[in-house]
PDB file of C-alpha atoms in Angstrom:
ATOM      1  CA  UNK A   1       0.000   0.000   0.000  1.00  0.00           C
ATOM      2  CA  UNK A   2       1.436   3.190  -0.735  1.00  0.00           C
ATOM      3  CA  UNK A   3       0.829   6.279   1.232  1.00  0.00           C
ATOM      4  CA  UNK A   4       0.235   9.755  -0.428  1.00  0.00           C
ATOM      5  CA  UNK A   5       2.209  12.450   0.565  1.00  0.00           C
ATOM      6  CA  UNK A   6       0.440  15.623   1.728  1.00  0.00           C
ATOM      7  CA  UNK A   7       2.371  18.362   0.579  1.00  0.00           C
ATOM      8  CA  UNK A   8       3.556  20.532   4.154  1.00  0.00           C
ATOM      9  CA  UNK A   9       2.873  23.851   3.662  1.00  0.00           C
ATOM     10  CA  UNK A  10       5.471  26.712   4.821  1.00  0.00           C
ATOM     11  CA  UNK A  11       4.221  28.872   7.600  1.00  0.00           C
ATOM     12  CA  UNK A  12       4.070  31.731   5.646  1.00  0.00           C
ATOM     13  CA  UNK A  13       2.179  29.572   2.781  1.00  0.00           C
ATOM     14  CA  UNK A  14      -0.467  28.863   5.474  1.00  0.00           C
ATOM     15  CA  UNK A  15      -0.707  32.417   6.866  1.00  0.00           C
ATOM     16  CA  UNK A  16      -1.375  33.024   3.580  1.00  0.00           C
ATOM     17  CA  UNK A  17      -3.780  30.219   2.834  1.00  0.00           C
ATOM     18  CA  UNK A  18      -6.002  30.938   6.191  1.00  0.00           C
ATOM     19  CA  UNK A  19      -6.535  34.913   5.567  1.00  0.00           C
ATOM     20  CA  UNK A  20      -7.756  33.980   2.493  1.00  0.00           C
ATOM     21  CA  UNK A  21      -9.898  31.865   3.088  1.00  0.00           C
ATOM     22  CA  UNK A  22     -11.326  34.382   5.653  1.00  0.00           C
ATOM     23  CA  UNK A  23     -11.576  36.657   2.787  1.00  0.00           C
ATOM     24  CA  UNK A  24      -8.782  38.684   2.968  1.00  0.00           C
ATOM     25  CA  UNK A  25      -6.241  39.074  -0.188  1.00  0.00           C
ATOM     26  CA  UNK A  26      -2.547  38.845   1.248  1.00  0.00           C
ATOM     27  CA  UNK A  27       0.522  39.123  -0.145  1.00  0.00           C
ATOM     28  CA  UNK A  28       3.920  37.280   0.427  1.00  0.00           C
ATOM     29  CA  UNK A  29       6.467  39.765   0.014  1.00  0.00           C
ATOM     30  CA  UNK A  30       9.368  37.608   1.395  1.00  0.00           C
ATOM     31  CA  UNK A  31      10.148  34.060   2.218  1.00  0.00           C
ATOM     32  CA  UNK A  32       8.615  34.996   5.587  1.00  0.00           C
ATOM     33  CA  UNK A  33       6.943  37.994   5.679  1.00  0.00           C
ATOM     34  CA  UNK A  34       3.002  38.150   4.233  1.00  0.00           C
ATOM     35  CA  UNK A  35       1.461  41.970   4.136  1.00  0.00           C
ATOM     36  CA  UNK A  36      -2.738  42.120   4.456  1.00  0.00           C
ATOM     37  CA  UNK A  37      -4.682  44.997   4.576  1.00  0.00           C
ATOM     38  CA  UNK A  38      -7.021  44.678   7.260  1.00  0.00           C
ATOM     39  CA  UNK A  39      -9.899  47.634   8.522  1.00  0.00           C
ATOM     40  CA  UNK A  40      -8.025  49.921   6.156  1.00  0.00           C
ATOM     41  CA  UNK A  41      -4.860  49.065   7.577  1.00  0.00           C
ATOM     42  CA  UNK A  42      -1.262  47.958   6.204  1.00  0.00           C
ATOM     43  CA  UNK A  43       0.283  44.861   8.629  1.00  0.00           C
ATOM     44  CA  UNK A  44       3.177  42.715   7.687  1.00  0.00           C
ATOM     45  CA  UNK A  45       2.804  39.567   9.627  1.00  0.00           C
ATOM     46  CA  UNK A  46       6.222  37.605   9.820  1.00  0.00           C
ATOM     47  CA  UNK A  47       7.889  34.793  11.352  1.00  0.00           C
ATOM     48  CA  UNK A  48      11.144  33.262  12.460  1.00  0.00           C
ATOM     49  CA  UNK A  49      12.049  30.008  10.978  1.00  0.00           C
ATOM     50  CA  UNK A  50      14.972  29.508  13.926  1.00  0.00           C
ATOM     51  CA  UNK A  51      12.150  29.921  16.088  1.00  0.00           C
ATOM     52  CA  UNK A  52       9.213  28.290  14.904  1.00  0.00           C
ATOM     53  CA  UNK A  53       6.426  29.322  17.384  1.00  0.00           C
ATOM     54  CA  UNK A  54       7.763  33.261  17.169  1.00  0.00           C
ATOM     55  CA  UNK A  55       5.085  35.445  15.173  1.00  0.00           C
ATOM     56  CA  UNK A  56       5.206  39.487  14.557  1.00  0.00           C
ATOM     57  CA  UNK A  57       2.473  41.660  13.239  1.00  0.00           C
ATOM     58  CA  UNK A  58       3.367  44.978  12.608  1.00  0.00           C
ATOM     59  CA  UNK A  59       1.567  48.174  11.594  1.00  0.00           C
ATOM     60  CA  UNK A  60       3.911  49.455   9.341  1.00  0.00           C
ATOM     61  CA  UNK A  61       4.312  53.658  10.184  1.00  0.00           C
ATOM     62  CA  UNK A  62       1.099  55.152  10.900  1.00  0.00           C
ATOM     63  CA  UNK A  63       2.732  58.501  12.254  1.00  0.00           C
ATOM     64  CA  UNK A  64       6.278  60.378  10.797  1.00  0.00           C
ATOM     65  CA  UNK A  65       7.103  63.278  12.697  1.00  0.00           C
ATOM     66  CA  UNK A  66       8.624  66.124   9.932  1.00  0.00           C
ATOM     67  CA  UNK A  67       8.654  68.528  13.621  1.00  0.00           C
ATOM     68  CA  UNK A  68      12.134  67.862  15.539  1.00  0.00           C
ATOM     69  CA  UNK A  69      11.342  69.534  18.235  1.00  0.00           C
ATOM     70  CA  UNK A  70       8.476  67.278  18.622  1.00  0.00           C
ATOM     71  CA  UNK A  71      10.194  63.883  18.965  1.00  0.00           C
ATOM     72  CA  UNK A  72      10.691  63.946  23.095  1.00  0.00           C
ATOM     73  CA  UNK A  73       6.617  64.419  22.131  1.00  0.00           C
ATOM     74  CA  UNK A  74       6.288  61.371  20.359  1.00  0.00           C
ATOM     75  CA  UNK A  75       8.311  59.249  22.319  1.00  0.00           C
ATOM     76  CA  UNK A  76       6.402  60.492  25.489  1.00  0.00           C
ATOM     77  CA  UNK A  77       2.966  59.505  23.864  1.00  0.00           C
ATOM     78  CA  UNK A  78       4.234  56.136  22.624  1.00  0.00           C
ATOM     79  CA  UNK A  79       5.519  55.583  26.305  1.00  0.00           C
ATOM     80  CA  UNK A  80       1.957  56.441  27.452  1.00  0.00           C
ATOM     81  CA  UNK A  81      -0.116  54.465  24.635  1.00  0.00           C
ATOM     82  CA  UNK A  82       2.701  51.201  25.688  1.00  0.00           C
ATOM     83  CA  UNK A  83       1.535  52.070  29.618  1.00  0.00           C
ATOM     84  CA  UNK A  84      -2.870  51.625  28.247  1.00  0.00           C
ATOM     85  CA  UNK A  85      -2.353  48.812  25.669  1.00  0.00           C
ATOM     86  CA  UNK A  86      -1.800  44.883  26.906  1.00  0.00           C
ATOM     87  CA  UNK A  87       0.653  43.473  24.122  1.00  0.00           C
ATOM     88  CA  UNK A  88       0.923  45.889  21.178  1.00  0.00           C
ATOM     89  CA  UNK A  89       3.436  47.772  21.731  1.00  0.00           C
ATOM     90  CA  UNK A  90       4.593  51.254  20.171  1.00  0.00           C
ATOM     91  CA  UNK A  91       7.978  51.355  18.715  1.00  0.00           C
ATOM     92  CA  UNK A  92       9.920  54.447  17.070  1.00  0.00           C
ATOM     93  CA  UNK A  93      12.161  54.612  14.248  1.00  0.00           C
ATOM     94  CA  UNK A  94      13.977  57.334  14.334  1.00  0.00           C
ATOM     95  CA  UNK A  95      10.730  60.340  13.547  1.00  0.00           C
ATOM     96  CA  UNK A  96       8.374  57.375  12.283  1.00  0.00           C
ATOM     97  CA  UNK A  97       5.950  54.970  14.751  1.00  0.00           C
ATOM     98  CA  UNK A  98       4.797  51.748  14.260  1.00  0.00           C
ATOM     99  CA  UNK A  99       2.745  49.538  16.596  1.00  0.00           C
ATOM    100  CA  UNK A 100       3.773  45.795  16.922  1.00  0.00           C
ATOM    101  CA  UNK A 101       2.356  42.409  18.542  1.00  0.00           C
ATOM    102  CA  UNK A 102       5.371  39.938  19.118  1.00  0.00           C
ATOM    103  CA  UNK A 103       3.378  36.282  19.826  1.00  0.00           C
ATOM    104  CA  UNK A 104       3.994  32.714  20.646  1.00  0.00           C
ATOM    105  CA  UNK A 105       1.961  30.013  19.306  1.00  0.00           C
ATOM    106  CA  UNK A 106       2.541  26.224  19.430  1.00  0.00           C
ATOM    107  CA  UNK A 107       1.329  26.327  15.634  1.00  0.00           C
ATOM    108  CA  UNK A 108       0.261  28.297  12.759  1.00  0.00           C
ATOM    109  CA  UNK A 109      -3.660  27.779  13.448  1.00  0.00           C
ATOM    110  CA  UNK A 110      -3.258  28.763  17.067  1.00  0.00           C
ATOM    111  CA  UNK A 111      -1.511  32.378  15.915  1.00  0.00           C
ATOM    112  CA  UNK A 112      -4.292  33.046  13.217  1.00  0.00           C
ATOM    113  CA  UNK A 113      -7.258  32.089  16.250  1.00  0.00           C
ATOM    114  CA  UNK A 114      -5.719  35.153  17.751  1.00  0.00           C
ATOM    115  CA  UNK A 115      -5.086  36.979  14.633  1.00  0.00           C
ATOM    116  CA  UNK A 116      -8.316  39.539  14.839  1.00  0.00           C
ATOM    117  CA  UNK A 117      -7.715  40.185  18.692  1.00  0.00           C
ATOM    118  CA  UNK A 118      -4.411  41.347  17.798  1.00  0.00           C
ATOM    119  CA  UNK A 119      -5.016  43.747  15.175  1.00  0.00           C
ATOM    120  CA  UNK A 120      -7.783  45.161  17.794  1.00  0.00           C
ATOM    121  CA  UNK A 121      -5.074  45.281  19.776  1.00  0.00           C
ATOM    122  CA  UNK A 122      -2.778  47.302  17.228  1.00  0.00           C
ATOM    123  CA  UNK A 123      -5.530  49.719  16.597  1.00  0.00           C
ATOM    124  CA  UNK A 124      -6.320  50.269  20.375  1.00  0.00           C
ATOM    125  CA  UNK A 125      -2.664  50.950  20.743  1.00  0.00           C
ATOM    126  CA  UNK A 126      -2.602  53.526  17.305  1.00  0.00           C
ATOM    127  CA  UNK A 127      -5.654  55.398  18.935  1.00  0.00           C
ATOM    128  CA  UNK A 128      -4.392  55.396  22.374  1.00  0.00           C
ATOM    129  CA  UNK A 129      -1.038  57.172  20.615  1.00  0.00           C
ATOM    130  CA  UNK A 130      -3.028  59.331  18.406  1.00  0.00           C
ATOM    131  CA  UNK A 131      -5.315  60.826  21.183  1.00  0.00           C
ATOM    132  CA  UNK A 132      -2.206  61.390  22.851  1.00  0.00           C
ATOM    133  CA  UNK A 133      -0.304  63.257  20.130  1.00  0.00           C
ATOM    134  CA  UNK A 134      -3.028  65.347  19.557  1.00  0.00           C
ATOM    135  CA  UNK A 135      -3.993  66.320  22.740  1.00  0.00           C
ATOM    136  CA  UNK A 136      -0.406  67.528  22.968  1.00  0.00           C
ATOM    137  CA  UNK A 137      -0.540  69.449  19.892  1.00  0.00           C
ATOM    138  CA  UNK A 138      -3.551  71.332  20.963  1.00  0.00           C
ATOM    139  CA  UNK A 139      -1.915  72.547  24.024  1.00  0.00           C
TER     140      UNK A 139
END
């Protein structure tokens, strides 16, 4: 009797397999790295292959600062947006901000189960940051 092989998917080939099937239209950019627009939103999900159970979603930069007297500003109101959110986390580059969940999952399936609560979690964290910035500016 001979047994069929079942082809093994990468990770990133079944990140991109299960957002489509949930109707969303990704896009593998890299070997590990799959970018979905999501609520009007850019994320790059990625993975470590060294590290199998490691996932990363990022918002790539919602906010650039052109104002240099405004950084201590936006590092302040990432600080404060980091102190409200529970795992996305702000993050500046230099005058840009971008709001990451770093994740471990036993498997693929188990990330994606979380996948919606942590883009909810991203935007919390971008609003929290906004609200924040602005506020400031008024003042």
């Amino acid at each position: 009797m001979t047994k069929i092989k079942t082809p093994v998917l990468s990770i990133t080939a079944e990140i991109h397999e299960l957002l489509s099937k949930d109707g969303f239209r990704p896009e593998i950019i890299e070997n590990n790295l799959v970018k979905v627009m999501v609520e009007g939103g850019l994320f790059v999900i990625a993975h470590d292959e060294k590290d199998q159970g490691y996932f990363e979603i990022t918002y790539q930069p919602f906010w650039k600062e052109e104002d240099q007297s405004k950084i201590f500003q936006l590092v302040e109101s990432c600080n404060k947006a980091n102190q409200q959110t529970k795992f996305a986390k702000l993050i500046t580059q230099g005058n840009k901000v971008h709001c990451v969940v770093q994740c471990l999952h036993p498997n693929t399936l188990s990330f994606y189960n979380n996948f919606k609560r942590y883009v909810s979690a991203i935007n919390f964290g971008v609003s929290a940051f906004t609200e924040s910035m602005n506020k400031k500016t008024l003042h």
